[in-house]
Short mmCIF file of C-alpha atoms and ligand atoms in Angstrom, two decimals:
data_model
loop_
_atom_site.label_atom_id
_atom_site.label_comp_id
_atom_site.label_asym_id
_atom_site.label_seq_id
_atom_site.Cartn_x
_atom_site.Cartn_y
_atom_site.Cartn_z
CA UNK A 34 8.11 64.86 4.81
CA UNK A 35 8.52 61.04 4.28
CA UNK A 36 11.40 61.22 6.82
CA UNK A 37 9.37 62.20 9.84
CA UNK A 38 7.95 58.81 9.74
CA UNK A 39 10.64 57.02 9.75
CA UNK A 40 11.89 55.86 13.80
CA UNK A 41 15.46 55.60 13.94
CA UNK A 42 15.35 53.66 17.40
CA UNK A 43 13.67 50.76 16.23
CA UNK A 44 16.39 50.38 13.40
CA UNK A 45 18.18 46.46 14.61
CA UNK A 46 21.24 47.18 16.10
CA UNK A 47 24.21 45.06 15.71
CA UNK A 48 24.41 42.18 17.30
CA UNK A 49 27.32 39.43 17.81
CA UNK A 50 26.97 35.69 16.89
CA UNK A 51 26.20 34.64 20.76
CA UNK A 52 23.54 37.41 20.77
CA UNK A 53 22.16 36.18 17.82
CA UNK A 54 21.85 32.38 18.38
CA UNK A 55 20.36 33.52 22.09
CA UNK A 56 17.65 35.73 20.51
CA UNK A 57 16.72 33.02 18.31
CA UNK A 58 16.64 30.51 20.82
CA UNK A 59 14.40 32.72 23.04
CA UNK A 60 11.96 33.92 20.46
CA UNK A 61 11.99 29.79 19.14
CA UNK A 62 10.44 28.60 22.55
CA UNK A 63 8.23 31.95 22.81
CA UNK A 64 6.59 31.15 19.92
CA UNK A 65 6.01 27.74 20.88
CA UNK A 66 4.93 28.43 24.37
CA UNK A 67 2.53 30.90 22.82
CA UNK A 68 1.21 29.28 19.84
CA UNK A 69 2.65 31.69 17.69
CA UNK A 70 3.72 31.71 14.15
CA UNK A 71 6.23 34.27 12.78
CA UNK A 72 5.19 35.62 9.05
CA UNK A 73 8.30 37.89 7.11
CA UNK A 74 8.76 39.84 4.12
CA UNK A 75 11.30 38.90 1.79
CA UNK A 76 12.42 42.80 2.34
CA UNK A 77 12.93 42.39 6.43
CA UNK A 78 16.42 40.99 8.05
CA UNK A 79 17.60 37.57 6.65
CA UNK A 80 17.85 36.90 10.18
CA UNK A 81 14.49 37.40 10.84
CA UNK A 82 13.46 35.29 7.42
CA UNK A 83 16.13 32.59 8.39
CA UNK A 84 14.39 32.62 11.90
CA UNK A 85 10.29 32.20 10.20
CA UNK A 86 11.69 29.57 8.03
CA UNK A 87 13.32 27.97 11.45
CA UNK A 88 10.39 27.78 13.34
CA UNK A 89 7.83 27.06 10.81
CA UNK A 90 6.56 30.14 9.46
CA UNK A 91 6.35 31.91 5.90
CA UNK A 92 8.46 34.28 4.32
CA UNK A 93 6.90 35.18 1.06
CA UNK A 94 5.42 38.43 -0.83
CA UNK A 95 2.53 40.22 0.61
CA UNK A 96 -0.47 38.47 -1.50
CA UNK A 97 1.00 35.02 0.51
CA UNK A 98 1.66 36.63 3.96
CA UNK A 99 -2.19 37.46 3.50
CA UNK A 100 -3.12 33.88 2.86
CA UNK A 101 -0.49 31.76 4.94
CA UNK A 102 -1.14 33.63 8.01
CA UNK A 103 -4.89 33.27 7.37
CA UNK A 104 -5.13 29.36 6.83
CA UNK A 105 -2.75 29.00 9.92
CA UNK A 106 -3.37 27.19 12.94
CA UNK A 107 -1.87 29.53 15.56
CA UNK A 108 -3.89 31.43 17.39
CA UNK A 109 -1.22 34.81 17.16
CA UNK A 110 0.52 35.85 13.97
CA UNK A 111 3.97 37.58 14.61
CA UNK A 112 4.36 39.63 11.21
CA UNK A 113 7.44 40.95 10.01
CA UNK A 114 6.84 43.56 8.09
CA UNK A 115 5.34 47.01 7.59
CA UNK A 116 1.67 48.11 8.94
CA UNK A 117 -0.52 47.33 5.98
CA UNK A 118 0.70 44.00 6.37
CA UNK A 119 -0.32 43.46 10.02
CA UNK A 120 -3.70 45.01 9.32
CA UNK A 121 -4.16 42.65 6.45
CA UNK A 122 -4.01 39.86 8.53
CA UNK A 123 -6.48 41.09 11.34
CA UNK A 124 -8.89 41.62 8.72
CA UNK A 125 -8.55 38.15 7.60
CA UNK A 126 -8.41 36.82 10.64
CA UNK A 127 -10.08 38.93 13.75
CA UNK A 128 -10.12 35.58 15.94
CA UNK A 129 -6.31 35.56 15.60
CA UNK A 130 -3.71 38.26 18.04
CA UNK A 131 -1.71 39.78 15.51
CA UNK A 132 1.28 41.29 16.93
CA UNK A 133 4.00 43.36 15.21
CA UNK A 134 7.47 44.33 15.94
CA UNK A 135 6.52 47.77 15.83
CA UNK A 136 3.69 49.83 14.55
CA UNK A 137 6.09 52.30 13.51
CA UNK A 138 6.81 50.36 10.09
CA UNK A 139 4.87 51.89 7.63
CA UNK A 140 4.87 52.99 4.26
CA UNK A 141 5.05 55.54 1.61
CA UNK A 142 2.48 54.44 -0.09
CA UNK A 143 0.18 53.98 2.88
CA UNK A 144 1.33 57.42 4.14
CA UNK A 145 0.53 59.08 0.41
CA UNK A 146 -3.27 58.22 0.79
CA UNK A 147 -5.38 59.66 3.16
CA UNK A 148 -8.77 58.02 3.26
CA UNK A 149 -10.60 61.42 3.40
CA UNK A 150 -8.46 62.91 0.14
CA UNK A 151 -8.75 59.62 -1.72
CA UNK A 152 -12.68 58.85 -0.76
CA UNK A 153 -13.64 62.17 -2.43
CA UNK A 154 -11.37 61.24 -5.10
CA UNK A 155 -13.39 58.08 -5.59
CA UNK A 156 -16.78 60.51 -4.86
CA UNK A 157 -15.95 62.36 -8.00
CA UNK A 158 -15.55 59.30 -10.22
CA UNK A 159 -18.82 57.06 -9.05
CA UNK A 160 -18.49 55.16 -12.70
CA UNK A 161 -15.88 53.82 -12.46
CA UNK A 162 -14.58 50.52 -10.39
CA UNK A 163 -11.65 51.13 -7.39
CA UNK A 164 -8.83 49.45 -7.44
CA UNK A 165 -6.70 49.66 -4.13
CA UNK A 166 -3.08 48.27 -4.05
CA UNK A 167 -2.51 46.48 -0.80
CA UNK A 168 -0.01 48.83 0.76
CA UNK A 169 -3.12 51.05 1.98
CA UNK A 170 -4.95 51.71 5.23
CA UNK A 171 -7.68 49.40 5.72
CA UNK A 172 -9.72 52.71 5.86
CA UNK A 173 -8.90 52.98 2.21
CA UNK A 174 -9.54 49.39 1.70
CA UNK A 175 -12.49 49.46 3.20
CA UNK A 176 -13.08 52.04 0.16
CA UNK A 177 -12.15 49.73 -2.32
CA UNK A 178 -14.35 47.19 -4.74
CA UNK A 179 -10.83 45.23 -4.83
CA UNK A 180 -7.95 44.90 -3.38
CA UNK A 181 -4.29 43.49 -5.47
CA UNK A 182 -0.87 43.18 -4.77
CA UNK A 183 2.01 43.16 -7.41
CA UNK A 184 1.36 39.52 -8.18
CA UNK A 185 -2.39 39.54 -9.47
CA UNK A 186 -1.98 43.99 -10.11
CA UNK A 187 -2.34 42.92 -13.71
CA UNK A 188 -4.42 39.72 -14.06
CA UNK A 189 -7.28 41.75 -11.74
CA UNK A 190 -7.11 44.39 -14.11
CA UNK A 191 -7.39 42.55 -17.54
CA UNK A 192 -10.04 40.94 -15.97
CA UNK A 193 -12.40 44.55 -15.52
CA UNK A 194 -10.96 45.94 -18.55
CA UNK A 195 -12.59 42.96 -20.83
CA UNK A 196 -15.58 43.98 -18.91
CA UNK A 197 -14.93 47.59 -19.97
CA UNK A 198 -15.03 48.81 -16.80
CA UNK A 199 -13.41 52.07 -16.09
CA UNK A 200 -11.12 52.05 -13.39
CA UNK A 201 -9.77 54.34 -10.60
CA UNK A 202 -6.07 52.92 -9.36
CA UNK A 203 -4.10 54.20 -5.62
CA UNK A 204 -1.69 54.76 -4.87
CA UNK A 205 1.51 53.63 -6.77
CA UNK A 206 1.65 55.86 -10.16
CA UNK A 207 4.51 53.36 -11.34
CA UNK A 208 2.65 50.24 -10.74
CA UNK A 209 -0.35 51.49 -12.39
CA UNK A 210 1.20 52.85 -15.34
CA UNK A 211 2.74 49.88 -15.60
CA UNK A 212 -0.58 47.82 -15.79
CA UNK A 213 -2.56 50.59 -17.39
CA UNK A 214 0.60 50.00 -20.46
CA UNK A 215 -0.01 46.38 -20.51
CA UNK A 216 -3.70 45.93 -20.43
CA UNK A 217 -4.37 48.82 -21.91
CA UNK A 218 -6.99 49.67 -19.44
CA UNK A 219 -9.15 52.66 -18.82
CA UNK A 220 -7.28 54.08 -15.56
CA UNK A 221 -7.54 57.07 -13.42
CA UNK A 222 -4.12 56.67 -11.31
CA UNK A 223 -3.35 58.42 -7.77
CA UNK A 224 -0.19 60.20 -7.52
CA UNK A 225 1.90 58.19 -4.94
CA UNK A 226 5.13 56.01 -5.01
CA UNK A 227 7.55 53.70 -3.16
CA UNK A 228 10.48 55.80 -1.86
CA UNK A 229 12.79 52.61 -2.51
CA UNK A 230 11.86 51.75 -5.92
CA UNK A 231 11.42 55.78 -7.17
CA UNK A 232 14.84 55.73 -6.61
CA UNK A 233 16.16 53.56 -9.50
CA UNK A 234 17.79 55.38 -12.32
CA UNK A 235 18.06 54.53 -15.52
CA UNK A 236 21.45 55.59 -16.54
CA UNK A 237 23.01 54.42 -13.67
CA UNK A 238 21.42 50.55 -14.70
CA UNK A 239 22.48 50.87 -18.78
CA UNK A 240 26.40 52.07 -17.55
CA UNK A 241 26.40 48.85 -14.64
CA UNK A 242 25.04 46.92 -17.86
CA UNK A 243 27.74 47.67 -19.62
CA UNK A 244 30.27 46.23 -16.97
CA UNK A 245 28.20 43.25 -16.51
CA UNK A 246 26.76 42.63 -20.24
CA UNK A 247 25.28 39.20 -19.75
CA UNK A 248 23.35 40.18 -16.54
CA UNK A 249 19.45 39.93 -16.68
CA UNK A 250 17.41 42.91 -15.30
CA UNK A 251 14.97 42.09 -12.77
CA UNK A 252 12.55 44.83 -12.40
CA UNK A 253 9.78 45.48 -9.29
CA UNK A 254 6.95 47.51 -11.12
CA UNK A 255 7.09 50.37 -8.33
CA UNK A 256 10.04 51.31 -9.73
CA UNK A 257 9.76 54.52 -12.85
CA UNK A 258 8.55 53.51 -16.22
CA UNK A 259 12.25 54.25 -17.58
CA UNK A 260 14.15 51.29 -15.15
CA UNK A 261 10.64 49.29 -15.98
CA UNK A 262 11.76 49.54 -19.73
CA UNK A 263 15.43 47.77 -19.29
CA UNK A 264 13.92 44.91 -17.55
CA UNK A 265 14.13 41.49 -18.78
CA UNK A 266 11.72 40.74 -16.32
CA UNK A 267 9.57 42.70 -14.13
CA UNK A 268 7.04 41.32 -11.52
CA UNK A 269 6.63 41.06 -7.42
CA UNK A 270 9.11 40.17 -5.24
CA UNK A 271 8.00 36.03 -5.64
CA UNK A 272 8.23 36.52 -9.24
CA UNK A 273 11.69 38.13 -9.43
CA UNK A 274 12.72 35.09 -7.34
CA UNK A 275 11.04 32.86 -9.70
CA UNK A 276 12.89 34.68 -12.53
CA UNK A 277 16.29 34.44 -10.70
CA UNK A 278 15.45 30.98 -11.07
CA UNK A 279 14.75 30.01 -14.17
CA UNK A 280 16.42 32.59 -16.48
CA UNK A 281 19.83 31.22 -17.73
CA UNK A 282 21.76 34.06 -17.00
CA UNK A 283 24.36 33.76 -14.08
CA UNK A 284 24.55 37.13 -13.05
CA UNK A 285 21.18 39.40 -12.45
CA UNK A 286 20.85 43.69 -11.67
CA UNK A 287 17.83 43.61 -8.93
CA UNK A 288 15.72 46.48 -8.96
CA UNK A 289 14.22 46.05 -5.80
CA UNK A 290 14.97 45.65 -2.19
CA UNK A 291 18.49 44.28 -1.31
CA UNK A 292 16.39 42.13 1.40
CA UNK A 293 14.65 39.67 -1.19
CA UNK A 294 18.63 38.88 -2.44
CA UNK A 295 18.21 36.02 1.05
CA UNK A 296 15.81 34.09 -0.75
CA UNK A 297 17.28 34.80 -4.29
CA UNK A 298 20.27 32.82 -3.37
CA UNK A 299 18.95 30.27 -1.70
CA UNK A 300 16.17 29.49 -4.84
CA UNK A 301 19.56 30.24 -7.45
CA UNK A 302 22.65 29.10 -5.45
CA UNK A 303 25.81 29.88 -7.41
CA UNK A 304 24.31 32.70 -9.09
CA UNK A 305 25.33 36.14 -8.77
CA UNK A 306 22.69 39.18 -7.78
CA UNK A 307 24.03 42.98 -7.52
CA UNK A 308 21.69 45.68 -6.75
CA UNK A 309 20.61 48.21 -9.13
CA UNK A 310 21.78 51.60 -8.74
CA UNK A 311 20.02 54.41 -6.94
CA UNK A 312 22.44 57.09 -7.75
CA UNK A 313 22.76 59.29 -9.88
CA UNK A 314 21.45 63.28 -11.04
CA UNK A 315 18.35 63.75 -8.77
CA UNK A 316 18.97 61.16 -6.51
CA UNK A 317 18.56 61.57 -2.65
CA UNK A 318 19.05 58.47 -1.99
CA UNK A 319 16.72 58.23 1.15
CA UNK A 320 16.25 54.63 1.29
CA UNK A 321 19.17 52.95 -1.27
CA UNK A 322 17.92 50.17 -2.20
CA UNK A 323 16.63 48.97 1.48
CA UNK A 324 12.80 49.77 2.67
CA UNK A 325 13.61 51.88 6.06
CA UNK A 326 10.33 50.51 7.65
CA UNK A 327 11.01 46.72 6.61
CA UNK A 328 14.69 47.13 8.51
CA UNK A 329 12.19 47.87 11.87
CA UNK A 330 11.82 44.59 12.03
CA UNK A 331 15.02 42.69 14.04
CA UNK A 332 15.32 39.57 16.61
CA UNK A 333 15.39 41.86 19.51
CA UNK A 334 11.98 43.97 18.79
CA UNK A 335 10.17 40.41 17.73
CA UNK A 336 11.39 38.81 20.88
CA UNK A 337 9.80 42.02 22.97
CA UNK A 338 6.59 41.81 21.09
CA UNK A 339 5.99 38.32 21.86
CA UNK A 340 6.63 38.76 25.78
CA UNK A 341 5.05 42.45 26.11
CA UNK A 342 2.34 42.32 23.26
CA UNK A 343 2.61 45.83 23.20
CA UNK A 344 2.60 46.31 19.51
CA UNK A 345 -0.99 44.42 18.39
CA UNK A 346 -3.09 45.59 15.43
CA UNK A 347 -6.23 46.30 15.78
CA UNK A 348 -8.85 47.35 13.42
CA UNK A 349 -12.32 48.63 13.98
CA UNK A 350 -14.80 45.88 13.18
CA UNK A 351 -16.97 47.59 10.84
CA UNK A 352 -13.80 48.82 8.88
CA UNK A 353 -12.87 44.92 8.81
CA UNK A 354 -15.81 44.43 7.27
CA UNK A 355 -15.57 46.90 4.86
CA UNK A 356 -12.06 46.25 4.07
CA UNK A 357 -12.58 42.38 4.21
CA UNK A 358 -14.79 42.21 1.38
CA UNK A 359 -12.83 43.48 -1.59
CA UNK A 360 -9.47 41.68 -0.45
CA UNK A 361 -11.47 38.14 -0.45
CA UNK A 362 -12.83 39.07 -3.79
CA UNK A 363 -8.42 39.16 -4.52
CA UNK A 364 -8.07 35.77 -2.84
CA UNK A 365 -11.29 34.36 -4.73
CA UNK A 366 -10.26 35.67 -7.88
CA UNK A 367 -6.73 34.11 -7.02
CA UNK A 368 -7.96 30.69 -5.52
CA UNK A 369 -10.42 30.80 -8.86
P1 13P B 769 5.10 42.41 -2.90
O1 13P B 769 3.61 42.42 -2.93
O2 13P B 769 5.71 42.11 -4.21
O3 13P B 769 5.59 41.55 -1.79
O4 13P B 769 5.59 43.89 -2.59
C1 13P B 769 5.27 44.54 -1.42
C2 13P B 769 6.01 45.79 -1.31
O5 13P B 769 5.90 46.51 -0.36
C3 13P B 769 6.87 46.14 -2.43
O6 13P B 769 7.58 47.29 -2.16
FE1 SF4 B 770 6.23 50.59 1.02
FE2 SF4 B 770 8.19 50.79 -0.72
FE3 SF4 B 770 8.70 49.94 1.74
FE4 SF4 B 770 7.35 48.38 -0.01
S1 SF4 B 770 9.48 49.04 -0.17
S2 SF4 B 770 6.84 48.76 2.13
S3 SF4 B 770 6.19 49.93 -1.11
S4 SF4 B 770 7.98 51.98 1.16
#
């Protein structure tokens, strides 16, 4: 029951223009006064990604949350996103106080792997290499020989399948089908998936096509293999951008988050994004098109972090340990 997890309360309330401009003032010199540095999704609030581009910080895709917040200066991170993310950067960076809007903002993917369920998983299959995605527990990191996000998913695993190594993938079934189709790799894939990105259909996406023929398909590969298939491009959320970009179409279907549409107009200005549909026969539409733990994240709960500091991450240090090795072996293999 996905929907137990999610904490209505923290959801940003509305908020006039004064309210606004005052919040953002506030958390501006907080950060300042505290050596801070705010780190965002593309998924969270464009407020709160207007407000990290404001003051200095990063809004990016998970794989460069990791590494921006980890070659920063300040001395506390402020991330903006859901817990895997926060936990990610402790582990790269214990000296650092990493401090969340909430703790509450998790994920469905996170939630769908239980380190005990998923270690004897692993237990059963000793031959063959583990693969984590990095919306996990650092428990089930820490279980890992590597670590990937969308952006390297598929490089990472060309690179073990021309060693013909066999490999065991958690959690997202739609991501890893997608690689395991690509590469062709030898894959053993957990059963979990995004509650935002299951929710693409199809048939809803070929009848919008039809009203908007010349409109490019950009595809996030946690959505099903079926929406995967119409894409005319599919990658993270920095590579749909990218795509936005440079394809020469004017008008694009995003099947992803509606947050990452911010930064899609600002890197295509005069373009025109409309978000996929999540209707249709089977749909429950429980998150349409939005991440419910990424819209956690608001000026009012950053600005009470900051002050109170009641929301830190902390991870136990031989689980950092654990966990830190196989996402640097990600960051080496990236850097390399
Ligand atoms: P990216 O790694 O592409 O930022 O995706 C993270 C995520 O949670 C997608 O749903
Ligand atoms: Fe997790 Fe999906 Fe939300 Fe990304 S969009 S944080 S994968 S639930």
């Amino acid at each position: 029951m996905i929907q137990e997890h999610f904490a209505q309360e923290h959801l940003p309330t509305d908020l006039s223009a004064a309210q606004i401009a005052d919040l953002e003032e506030q958390i501006t010199q907080e950060l300042k006064d505290r050596d801070a540095c705010l780190v965002a999704h593309y998924y969270t609030d464009p407020l709160v990604q207007a407000l990290a581009e404001k003051t200095g910080g990063c809004v990016s895709d998970s794989l460069e949350m990791a590494r921006f917040g980890a070659n920063h200066s300040a001395s506390t991170l402020v991330v903006a996103g859901v817990r895997f993310m926060g936990e990610t950067a402790k582990i790269l960076s214990p000296e650092k106080r990493i401090l969340m809007p909430t703790l509450e903002a998790t994920c469905s993917l996170d939630i769908g792997c239980p380190v005990e369920e998923f270690s004897a998983f692993c237990d059963a299959h000793p031959d063959h290499e583990v693969v984590v995605y990095a919306n996990t527990s650092a428990a089930v990191k820490a279980r890992a020989d590597w670590v990937v996000t969308s952006s390297i998913a598929l490089q990472v695993v060309e690179h073990l399948a021309d060693q013909d190594k066999k490999i065991i993938w958690a959690p997202d079934k739609h991501l890893g089908g997608y690689v395991q189709k690509e590469t062709g790799a030898d894959m053993l894939i957990w059963d979990g998936a995004c509650i935002v990105h299951e929710e693409f259909k199809a048939k809803g996406l070929l009848d919008l096509k039809q009203v908007y023929p010349d409109a490019a398909i950009l595809v996030h590969p946690e959505s099903p293999e079926s929406v995967v298939a119409l894409a005319d491009a599919v990658g993270s959320t920095s590579q749909l951008i990218k795509a936005a970009q440079t394809l020469p179409n004017s008008t694009f279907i995003v099947a992803t988050d509606r947050g990452i549409f911010y930064k899609m107009q600002q890197a295509a200005p005069g373009k025109q994004f409309i978000e996929a549909p999540t209707g249709g026969s089977g749909a429950t539409c429980r998150s349409c098109a939005h991440c419910p733990w990424m819209a956690m994240n608001g000026l009012e709960n950053i600005l009470s972090a900051l002050r109170e500091g009641k929301d830190e991450v902390h991870v136990d240090e031989q689980l950092r340990i654990d966990a830190l090795r196989p996402l640097q072996r990600m960051l080496s293999f990236q850097a390399g």
